[in-house]
CSV table of C-alpha atoms in Angstrom, one decimal:
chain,number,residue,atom,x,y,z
H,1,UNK,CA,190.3,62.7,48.1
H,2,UNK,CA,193.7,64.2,47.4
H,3,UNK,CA,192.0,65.8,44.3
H,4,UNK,CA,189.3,67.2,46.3
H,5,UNK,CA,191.7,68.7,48.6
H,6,UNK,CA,193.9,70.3,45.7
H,7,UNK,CA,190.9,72.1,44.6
H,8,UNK,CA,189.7,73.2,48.0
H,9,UNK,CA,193.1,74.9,48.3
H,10,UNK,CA,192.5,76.8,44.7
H,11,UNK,CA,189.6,78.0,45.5
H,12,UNK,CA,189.2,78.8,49.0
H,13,UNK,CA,191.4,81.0,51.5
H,14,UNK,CA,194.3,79.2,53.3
H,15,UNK,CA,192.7,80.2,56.6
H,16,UNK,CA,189.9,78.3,56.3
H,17,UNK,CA,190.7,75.3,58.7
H,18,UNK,CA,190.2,71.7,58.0
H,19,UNK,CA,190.8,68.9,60.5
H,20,UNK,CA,193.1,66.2,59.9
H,21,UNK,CA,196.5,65.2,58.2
H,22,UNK,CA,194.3,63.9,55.3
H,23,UNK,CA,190.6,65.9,55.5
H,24,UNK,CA,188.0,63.8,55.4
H,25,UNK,CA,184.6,64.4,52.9
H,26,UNK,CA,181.5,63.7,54.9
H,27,UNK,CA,178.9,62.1,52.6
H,28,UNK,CA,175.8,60.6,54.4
H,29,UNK,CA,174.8,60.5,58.6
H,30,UNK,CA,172.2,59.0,60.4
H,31,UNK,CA,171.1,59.7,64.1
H,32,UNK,CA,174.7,59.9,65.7
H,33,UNK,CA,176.3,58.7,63.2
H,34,UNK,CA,178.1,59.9,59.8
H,35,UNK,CA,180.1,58.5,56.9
H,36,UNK,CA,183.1,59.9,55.0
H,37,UNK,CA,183.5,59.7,51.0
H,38,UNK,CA,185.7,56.2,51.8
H,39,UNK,CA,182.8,54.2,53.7
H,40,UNK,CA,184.5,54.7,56.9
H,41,UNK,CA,181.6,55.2,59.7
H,42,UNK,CA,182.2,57.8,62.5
H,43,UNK,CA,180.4,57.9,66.0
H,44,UNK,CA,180.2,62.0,66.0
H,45,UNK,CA,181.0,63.4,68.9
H,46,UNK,CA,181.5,67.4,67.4
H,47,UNK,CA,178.3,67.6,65.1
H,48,UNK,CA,179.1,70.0,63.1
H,49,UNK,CA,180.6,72.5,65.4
H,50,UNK,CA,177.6,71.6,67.9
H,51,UNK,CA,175.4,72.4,65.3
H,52,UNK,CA,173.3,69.1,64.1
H,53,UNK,CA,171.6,69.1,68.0
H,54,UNK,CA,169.7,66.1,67.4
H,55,UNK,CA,171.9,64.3,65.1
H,56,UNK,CA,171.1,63.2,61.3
H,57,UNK,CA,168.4,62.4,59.0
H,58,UNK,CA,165.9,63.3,61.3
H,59,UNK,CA,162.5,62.1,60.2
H,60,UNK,CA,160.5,65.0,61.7
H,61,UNK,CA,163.2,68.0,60.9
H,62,UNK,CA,163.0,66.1,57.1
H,63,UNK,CA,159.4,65.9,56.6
H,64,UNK,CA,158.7,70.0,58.0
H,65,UNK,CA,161.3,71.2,55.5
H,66,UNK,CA,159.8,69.2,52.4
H,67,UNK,CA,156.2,70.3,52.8
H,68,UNK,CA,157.4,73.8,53.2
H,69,UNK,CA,159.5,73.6,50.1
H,70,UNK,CA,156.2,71.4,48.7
H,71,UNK,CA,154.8,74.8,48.8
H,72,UNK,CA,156.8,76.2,46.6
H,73,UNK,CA,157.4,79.1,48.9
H,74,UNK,CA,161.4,78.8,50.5
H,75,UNK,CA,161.1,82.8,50.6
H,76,UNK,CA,159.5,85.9,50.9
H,77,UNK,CA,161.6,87.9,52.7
H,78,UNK,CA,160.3,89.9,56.5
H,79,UNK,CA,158.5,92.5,54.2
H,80,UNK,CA,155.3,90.1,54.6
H,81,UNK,CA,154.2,88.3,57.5
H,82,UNK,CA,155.5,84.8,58.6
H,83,UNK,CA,153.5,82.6,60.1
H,84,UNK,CA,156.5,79.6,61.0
H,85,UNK,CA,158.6,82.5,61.9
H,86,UNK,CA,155.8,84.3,64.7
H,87,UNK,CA,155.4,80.7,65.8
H,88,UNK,CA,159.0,80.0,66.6
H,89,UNK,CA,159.3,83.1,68.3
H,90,UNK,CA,156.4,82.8,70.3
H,91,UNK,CA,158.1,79.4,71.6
H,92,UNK,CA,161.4,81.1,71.9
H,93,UNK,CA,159.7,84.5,74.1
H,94,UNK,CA,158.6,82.0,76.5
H,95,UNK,CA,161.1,79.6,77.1
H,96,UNK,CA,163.5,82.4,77.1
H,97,UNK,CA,162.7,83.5,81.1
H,98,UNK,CA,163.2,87.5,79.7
H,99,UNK,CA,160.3,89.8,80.2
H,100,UNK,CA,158.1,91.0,77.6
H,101,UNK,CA,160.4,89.2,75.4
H,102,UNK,CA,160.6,89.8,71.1
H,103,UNK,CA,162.5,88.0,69.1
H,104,UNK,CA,164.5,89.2,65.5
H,105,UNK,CA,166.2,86.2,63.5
H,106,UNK,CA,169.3,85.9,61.8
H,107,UNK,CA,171.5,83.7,59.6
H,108,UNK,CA,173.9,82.9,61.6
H,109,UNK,CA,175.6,83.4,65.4
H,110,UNK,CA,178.2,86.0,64.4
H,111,UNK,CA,175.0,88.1,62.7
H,112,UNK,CA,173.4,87.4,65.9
H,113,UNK,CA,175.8,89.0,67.8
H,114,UNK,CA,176.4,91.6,65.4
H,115,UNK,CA,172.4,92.3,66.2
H,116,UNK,CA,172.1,92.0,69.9
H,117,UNK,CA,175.7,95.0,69.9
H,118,UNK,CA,173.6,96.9,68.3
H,119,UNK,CA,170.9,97.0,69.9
H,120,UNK,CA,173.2,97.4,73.4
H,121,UNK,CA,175.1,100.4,72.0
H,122,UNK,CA,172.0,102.0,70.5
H,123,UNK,CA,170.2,101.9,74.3
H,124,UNK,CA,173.1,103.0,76.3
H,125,UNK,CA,174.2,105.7,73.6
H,126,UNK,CA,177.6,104.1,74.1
H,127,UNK,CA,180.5,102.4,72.2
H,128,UNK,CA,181.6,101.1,75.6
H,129,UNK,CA,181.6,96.8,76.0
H,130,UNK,CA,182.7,94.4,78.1
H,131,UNK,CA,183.5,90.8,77.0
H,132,UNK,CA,185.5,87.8,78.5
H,133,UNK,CA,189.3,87.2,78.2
H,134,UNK,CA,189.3,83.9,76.3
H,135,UNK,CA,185.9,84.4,74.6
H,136,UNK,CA,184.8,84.1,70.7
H,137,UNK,CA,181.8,85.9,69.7
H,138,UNK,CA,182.2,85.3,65.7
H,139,UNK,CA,184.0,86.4,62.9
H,140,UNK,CA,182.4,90.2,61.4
H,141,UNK,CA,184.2,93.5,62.4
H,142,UNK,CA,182.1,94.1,65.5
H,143,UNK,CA,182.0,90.4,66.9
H,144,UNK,CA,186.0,90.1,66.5
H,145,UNK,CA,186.4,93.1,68.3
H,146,UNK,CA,184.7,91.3,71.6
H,147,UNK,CA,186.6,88.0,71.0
H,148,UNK,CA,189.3,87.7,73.3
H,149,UNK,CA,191.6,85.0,72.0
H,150,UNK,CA,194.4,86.7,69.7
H,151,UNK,CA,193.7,82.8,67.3
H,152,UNK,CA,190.2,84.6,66.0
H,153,UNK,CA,191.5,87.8,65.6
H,154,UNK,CA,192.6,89.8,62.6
H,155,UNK,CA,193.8,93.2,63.7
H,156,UNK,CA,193.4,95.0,66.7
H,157,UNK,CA,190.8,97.2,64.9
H,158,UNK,CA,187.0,97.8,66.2
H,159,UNK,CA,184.1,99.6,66.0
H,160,UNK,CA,183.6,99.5,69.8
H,161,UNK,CA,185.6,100.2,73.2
H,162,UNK,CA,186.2,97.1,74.4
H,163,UNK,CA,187.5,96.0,77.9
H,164,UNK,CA,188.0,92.5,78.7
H,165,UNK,CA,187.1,90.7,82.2
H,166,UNK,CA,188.8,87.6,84.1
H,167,UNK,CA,186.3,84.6,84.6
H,168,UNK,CA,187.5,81.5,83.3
H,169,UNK,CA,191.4,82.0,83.6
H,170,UNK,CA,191.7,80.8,87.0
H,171,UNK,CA,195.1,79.1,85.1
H,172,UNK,CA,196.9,82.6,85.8
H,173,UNK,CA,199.6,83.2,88.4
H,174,UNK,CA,197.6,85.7,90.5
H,175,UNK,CA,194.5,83.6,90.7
H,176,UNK,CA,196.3,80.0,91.6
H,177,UNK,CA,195.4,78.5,94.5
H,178,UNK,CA,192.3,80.4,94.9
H,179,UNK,CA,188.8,79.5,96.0
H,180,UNK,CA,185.8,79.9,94.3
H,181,UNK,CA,184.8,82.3,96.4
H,182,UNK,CA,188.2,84.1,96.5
H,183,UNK,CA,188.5,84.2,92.7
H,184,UNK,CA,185.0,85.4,92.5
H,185,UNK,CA,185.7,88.4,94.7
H,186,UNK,CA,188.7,89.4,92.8
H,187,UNK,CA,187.3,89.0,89.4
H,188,UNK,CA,184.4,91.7,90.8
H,189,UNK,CA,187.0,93.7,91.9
H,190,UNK,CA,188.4,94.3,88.7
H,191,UNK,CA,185.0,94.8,87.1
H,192,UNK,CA,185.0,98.0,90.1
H,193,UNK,CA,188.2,98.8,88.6
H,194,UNK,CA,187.4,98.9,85.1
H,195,UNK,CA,184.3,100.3,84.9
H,196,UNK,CA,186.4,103.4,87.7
H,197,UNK,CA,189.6,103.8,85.3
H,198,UNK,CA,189.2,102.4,81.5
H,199,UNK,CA,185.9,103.2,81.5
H,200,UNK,CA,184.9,106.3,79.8
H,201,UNK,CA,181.3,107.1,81.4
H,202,UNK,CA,178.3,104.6,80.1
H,203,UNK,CA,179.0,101.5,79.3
H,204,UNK,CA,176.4,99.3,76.8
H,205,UNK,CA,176.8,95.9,78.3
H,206,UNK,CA,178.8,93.2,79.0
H,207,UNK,CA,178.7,90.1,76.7
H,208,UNK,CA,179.3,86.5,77.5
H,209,UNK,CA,178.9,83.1,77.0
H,210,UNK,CA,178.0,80.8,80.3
H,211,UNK,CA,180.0,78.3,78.4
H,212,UNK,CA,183.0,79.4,76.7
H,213,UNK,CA,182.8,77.7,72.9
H,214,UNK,CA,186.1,78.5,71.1
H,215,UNK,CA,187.7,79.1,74.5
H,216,UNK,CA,188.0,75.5,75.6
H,217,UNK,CA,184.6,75.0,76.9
H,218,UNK,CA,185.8,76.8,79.7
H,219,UNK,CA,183.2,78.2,82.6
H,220,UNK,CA,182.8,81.1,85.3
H,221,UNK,CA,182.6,79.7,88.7
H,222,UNK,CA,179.1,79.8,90.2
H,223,UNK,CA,178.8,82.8,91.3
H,224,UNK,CA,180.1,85.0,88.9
H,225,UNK,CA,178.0,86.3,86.7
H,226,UNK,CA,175.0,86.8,89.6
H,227,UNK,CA,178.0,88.9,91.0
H,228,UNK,CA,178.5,90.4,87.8
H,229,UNK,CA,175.1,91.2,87.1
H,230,UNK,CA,174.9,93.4,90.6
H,231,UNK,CA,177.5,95.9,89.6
H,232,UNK,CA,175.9,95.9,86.3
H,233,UNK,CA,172.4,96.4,87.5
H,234,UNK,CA,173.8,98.8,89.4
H,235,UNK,CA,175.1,100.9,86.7
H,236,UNK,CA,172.5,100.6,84.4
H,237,UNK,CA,174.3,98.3,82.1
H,238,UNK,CA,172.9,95.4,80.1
H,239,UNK,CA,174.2,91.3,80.1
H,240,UNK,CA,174.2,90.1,76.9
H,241,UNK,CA,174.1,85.7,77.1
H,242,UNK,CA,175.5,84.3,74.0
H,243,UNK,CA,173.9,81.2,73.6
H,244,UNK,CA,175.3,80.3,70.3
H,245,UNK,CA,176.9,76.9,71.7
H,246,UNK,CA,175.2,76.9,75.2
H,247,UNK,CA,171.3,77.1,74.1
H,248,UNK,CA,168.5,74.3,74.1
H,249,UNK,CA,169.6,72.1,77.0
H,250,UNK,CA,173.0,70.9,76.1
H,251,UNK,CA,174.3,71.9,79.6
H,252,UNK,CA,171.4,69.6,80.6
H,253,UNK,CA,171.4,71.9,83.9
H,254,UNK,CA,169.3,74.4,82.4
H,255,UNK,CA,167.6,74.9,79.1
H,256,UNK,CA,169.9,77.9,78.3
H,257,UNK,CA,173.3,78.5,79.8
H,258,UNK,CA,173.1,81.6,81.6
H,259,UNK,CA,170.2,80.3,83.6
H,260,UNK,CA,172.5,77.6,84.9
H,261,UNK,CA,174.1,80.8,86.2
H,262,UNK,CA,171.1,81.9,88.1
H,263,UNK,CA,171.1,84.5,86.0
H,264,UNK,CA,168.5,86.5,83.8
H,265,UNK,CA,170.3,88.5,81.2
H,266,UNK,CA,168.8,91.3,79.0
H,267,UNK,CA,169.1,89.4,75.5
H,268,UNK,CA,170.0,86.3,74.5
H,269,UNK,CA,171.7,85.0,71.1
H,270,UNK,CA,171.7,81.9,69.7
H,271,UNK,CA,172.1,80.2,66.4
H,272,UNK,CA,173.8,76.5,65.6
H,273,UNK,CA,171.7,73.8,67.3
H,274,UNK,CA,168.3,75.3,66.6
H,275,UNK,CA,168.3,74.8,63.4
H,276,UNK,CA,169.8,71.3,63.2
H,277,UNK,CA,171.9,71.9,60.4
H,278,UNK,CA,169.8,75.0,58.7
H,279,UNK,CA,170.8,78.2,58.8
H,280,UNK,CA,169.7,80.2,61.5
H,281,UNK,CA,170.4,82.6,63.9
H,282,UNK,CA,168.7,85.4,66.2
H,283,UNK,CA,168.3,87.8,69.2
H,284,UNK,CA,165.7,87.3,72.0
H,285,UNK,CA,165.3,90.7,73.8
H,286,UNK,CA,163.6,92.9,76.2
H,287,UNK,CA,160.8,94.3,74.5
H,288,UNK,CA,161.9,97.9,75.0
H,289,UNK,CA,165.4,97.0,74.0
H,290,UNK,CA,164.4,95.1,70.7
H,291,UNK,CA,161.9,97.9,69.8
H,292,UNK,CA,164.2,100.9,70.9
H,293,UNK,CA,165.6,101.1,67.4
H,294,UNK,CA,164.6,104.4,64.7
H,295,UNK,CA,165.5,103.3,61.6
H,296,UNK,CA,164.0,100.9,59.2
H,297,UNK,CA,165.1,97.3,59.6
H,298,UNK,CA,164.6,94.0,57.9
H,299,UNK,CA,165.8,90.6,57.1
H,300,UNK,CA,166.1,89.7,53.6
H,301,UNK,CA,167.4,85.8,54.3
H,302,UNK,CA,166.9,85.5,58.7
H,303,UNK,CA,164.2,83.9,59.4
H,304,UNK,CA,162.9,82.1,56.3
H,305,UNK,CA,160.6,79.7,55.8
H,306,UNK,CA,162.7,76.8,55.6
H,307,UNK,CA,164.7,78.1,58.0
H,308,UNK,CA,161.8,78.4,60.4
H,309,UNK,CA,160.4,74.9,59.7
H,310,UNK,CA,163.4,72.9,60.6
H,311,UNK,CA,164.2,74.8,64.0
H,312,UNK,CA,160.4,74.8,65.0
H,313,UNK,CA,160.8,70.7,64.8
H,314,UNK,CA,164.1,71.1,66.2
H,315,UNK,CA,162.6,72.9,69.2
H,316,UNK,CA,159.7,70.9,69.5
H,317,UNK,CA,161.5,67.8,68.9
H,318,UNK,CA,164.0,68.8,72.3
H,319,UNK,CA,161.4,69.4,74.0
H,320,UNK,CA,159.0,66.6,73.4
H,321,UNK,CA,162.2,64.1,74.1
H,322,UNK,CA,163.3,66.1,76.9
H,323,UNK,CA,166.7,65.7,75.5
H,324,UNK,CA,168.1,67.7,78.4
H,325,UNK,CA,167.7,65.6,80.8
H,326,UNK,CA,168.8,63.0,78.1
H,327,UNK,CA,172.1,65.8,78.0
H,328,UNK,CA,172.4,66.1,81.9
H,329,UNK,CA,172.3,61.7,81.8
H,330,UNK,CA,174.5,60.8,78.8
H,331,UNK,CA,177.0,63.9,80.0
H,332,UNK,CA,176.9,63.0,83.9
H,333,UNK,CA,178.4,59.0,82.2
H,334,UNK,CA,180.9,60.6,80.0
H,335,UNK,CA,182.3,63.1,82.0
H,336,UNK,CA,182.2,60.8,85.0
H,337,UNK,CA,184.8,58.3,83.3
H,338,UNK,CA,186.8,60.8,81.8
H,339,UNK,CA,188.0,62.0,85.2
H,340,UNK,CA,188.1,58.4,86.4
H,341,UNK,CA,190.4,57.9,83.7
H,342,UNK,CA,192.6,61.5,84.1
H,343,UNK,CA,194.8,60.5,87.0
H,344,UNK,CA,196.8,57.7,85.3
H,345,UNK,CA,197.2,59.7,82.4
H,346,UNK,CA,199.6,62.6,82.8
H,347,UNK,CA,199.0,64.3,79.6
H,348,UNK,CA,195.6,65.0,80.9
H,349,UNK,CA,195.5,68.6,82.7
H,350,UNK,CA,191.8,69.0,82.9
H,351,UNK,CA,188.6,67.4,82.7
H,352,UNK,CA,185.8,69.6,82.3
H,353,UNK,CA,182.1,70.2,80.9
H,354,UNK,CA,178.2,70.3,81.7
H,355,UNK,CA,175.9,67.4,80.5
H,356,UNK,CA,176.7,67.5,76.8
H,357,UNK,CA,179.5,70.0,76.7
H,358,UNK,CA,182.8,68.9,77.6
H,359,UNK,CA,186.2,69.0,77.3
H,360,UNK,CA,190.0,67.0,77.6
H,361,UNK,CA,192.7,69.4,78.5
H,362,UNK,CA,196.2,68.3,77.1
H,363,UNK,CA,199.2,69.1,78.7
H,364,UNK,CA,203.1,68.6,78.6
H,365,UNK,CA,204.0,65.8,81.0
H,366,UNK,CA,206.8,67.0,82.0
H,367,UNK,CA,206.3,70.5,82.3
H,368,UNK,CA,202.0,71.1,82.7
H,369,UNK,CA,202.3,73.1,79.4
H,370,UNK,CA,199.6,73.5,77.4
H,371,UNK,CA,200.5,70.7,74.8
H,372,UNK,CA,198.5,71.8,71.1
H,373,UNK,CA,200.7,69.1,69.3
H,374,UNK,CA,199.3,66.4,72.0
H,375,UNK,CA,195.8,67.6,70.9
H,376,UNK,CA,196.3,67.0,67.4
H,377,UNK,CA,197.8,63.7,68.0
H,378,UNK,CA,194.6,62.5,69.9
H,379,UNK,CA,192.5,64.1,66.6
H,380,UNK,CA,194.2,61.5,64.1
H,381,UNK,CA,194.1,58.6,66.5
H,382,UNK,CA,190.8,59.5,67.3
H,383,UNK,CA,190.0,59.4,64.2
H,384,UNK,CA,190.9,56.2,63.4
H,385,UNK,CA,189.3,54.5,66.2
H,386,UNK,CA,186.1,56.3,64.3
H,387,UNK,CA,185.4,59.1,66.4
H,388,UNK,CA,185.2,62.7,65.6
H,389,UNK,CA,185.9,65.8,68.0
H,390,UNK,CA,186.7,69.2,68.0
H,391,UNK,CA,190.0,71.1,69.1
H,392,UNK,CA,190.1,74.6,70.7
H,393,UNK,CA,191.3,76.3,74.0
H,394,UNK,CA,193.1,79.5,74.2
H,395,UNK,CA,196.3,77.5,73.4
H,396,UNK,CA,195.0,74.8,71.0
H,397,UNK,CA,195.6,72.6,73.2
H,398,UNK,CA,192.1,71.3,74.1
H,399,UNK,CA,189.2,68.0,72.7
H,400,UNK,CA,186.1,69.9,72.5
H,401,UNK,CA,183.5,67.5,72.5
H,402,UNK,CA,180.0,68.1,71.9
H,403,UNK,CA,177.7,64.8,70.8
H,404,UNK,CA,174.1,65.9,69.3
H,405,UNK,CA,171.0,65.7,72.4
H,406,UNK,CA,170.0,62.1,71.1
H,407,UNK,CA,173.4,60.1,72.2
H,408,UNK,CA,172.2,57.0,73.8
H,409,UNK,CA,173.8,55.6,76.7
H,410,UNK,CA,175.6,52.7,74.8
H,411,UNK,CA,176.9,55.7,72.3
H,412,UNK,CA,178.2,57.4,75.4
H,413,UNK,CA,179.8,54.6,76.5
H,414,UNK,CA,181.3,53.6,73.1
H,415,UNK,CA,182.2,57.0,72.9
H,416,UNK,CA,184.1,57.1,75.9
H,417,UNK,CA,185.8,54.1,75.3
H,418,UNK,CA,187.5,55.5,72.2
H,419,UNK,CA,188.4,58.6,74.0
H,420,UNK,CA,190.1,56.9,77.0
H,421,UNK,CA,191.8,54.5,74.4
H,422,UNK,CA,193.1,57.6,72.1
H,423,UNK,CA,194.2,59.2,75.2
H,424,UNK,CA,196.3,56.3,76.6
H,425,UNK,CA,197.8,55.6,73.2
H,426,UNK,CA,199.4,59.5,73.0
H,427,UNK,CA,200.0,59.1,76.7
H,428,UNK,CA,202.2,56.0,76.1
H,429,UNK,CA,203.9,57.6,73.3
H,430,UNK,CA,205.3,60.9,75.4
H,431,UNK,CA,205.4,59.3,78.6
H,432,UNK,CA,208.9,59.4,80.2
């Protein structure tokens, strides 16, 4: 493994993170389940950066890929028609709540984005966006440029006017103490503000995620973004919902994020899960909005065939195992213990999520201070206890966790055991 790692570092940028004190190659998985280059068996609880939705080696994703490759067609290209691809989208339209919805595919969630900007700027005639403090919307020039978190950010450079909102950092000074309700009104009022003083006539739209990924898995208050949406409505600006991480029932409150919201946005994005491991991406859109457009547009690689026959079982395979519900269950267990857990252990600040999104908060004991070098303490013993999470928050100091839609209930509950051990192991260790 050290070899592997030696040439990893040769050959590919020093930015590009890996987990661990010693990385770990991952060689075979099945269902929730995967196996590194050494034997060692891992209950997954990140899936690939919430990307294999409904786990590994999945007969029915396996067997649509090989008979489309068993045609010998893995691409054409958008220049002829798609059959797997109208299908999809026709499935997507619908479930999507948006009127008169189309649908344009991508390759990924940052191209996604990248799309659904466009098409924003290009209807308002405007450079003008909002976006959320704490937010990540991918890693191109124009999706850096609406990521607030300095982490995932290169330069200060954008092609767009972007102003940031408050909504998930109720951890402020100024917003302390507050109630829902209080926060929500004051958040609205700087959204008045901004849109009265930074704001330099039309704005395009505001982008967000109902879940923030990256962030910490950290959420608006209910309320919010309905709020939100009235001063936007108001002056004729679009809401963008980026359901890169959010999509497909993983909040097991609603089968996309925003909705959870009560909200009905203009577009939607969404990538990672749909695909279960395949590469795909795309914007569903007002009709007006996605046709709007003049100039000639295609998509050489979004949307392929293969592409298109592992999310269309993906999809079908969610929705025939109503795996939200299975989300909103298998979440409600985990989450439920974790804040059992939280009071005896000081180095946990926060305990938060939606069915099969959630997230550990680690703090200094001593001082409540976001604690990154608590949160990679938790990764390695995590690890070997054989469970694998993810790590984020605005300050690195926070487990992401994110199992694929199929967790059982004795996998949650394994699962949670490991976590709750992990945490009382670094929790012994800094305790005073």
């Amino acid at each position: 493994m050290s070899d592997l790692l030696a040439r990893h570092r040769a050959v590919l940028p020093d930015w590009l993170a890996l987990y661990y004190n010693e990385p770990i190659e991952i060689v075979s998985g099945k269902g929730c389940r995967v196996v590194d280059a050494s034997g060692k068996s891992y209950l997954d609880f990140f899936a690939g950066i919430l990307t294999n939705m409904i786990g590994y080696d999945v007969p029915e994703v396996r067997e649509a890929v090989e008979r489309q490759i068993a045609t010998g067609v893995v691409h054409t290209s958008t220049v002829y028609l798609l059959r797997g691809q109208i299908e999809l989208a026709e499935k997507i339209a619908r479930l999507s709540g948006i009127e008169n919805a189309k649908v344009f595919f991508t390759n990924s969630g940052t191209e996604a984005n990248e799309a659904a900007l466009l098409l924003a700027t290009y209807a308002r005639r405007s450079d003008q966006v909002l976006a959320m403090r704490q937010s990540y919307h991918g890693r191109s020039f124009g999706t850096a440029g609406v990521t607030g978190n300095r982490s995932w950010r290169n330069n200060s450079l954008s092609p767009l006017n972007v102003h940031f909102l408050h909504g998930t950092d109720r951890h402020l000074p100024q917003f302390r103490g507050m109630t829902d309700a209080e926060y929500v009104a004051a958040c609205v009022e700087d959204l008045r503000h901004v849109l009265a003083t930074a704001a330099g006539g039309d704005v395009a739209a505001l982008i967000a995620e109902p879940v923030q990924g990256v962030g910490g898995f950290t959420t608006a208050p209910d309320g919010l973004f309905a709020a939100y949406k009235e001063v936007l409505d108001a002056e004729g600006i679009l809401f963008v919902s980026d359901e890169v991480q959010t999509g497909w029932g993983r909040t097991g409150s609603a089968f996309f994020g925003i909705h959870g919201h009560g909200v009905a946005p203009d577009m939607m994005t969404f990538a990672k899960g749909l695909g279960n491991g395949f590469a795909v991406g795309g914007v569903v859109a007002r009709g007006d909005l996605m046709d709007a457009p003049h100039a000639t547009g295609l998509s050489t690689f979004g949307g392929n065939p293969v592409a298109m026959a592992a999310a269309g079982a993906t999809l079908d395979y969610v929705l025939d195992h109503d795996l939200q519900a299975n989300a909103a269950r298998t979440g409600t267990l985990i989450i439920d213990g974790l804040r059992e857990a939280a009071p005896r252990l000081p180095i946990v600040g926060d305990v938060r999520g939606r069915g099969l999104m959630f997230a550990v908060e680690l703090v200094d004991p001593a001082t409540g201070e976001p604690a990154p070098a608590l949160a990679a303490r938790f990764m390695e013993e995590s690890r070997k206890a054989g469970l694998l999470v993810g790590k984020g928050g605005l300050y690195g100091n926070v487990l992401r966790m994110a199992p694929p839609l199929t967790l059982t209930t004795e996998e949650a509950a394994e699962g949670l055991g490991i976590v709750v051990a992990a945490l009382e192991a670094v929790n012994e260790e800094v305790a005073p």
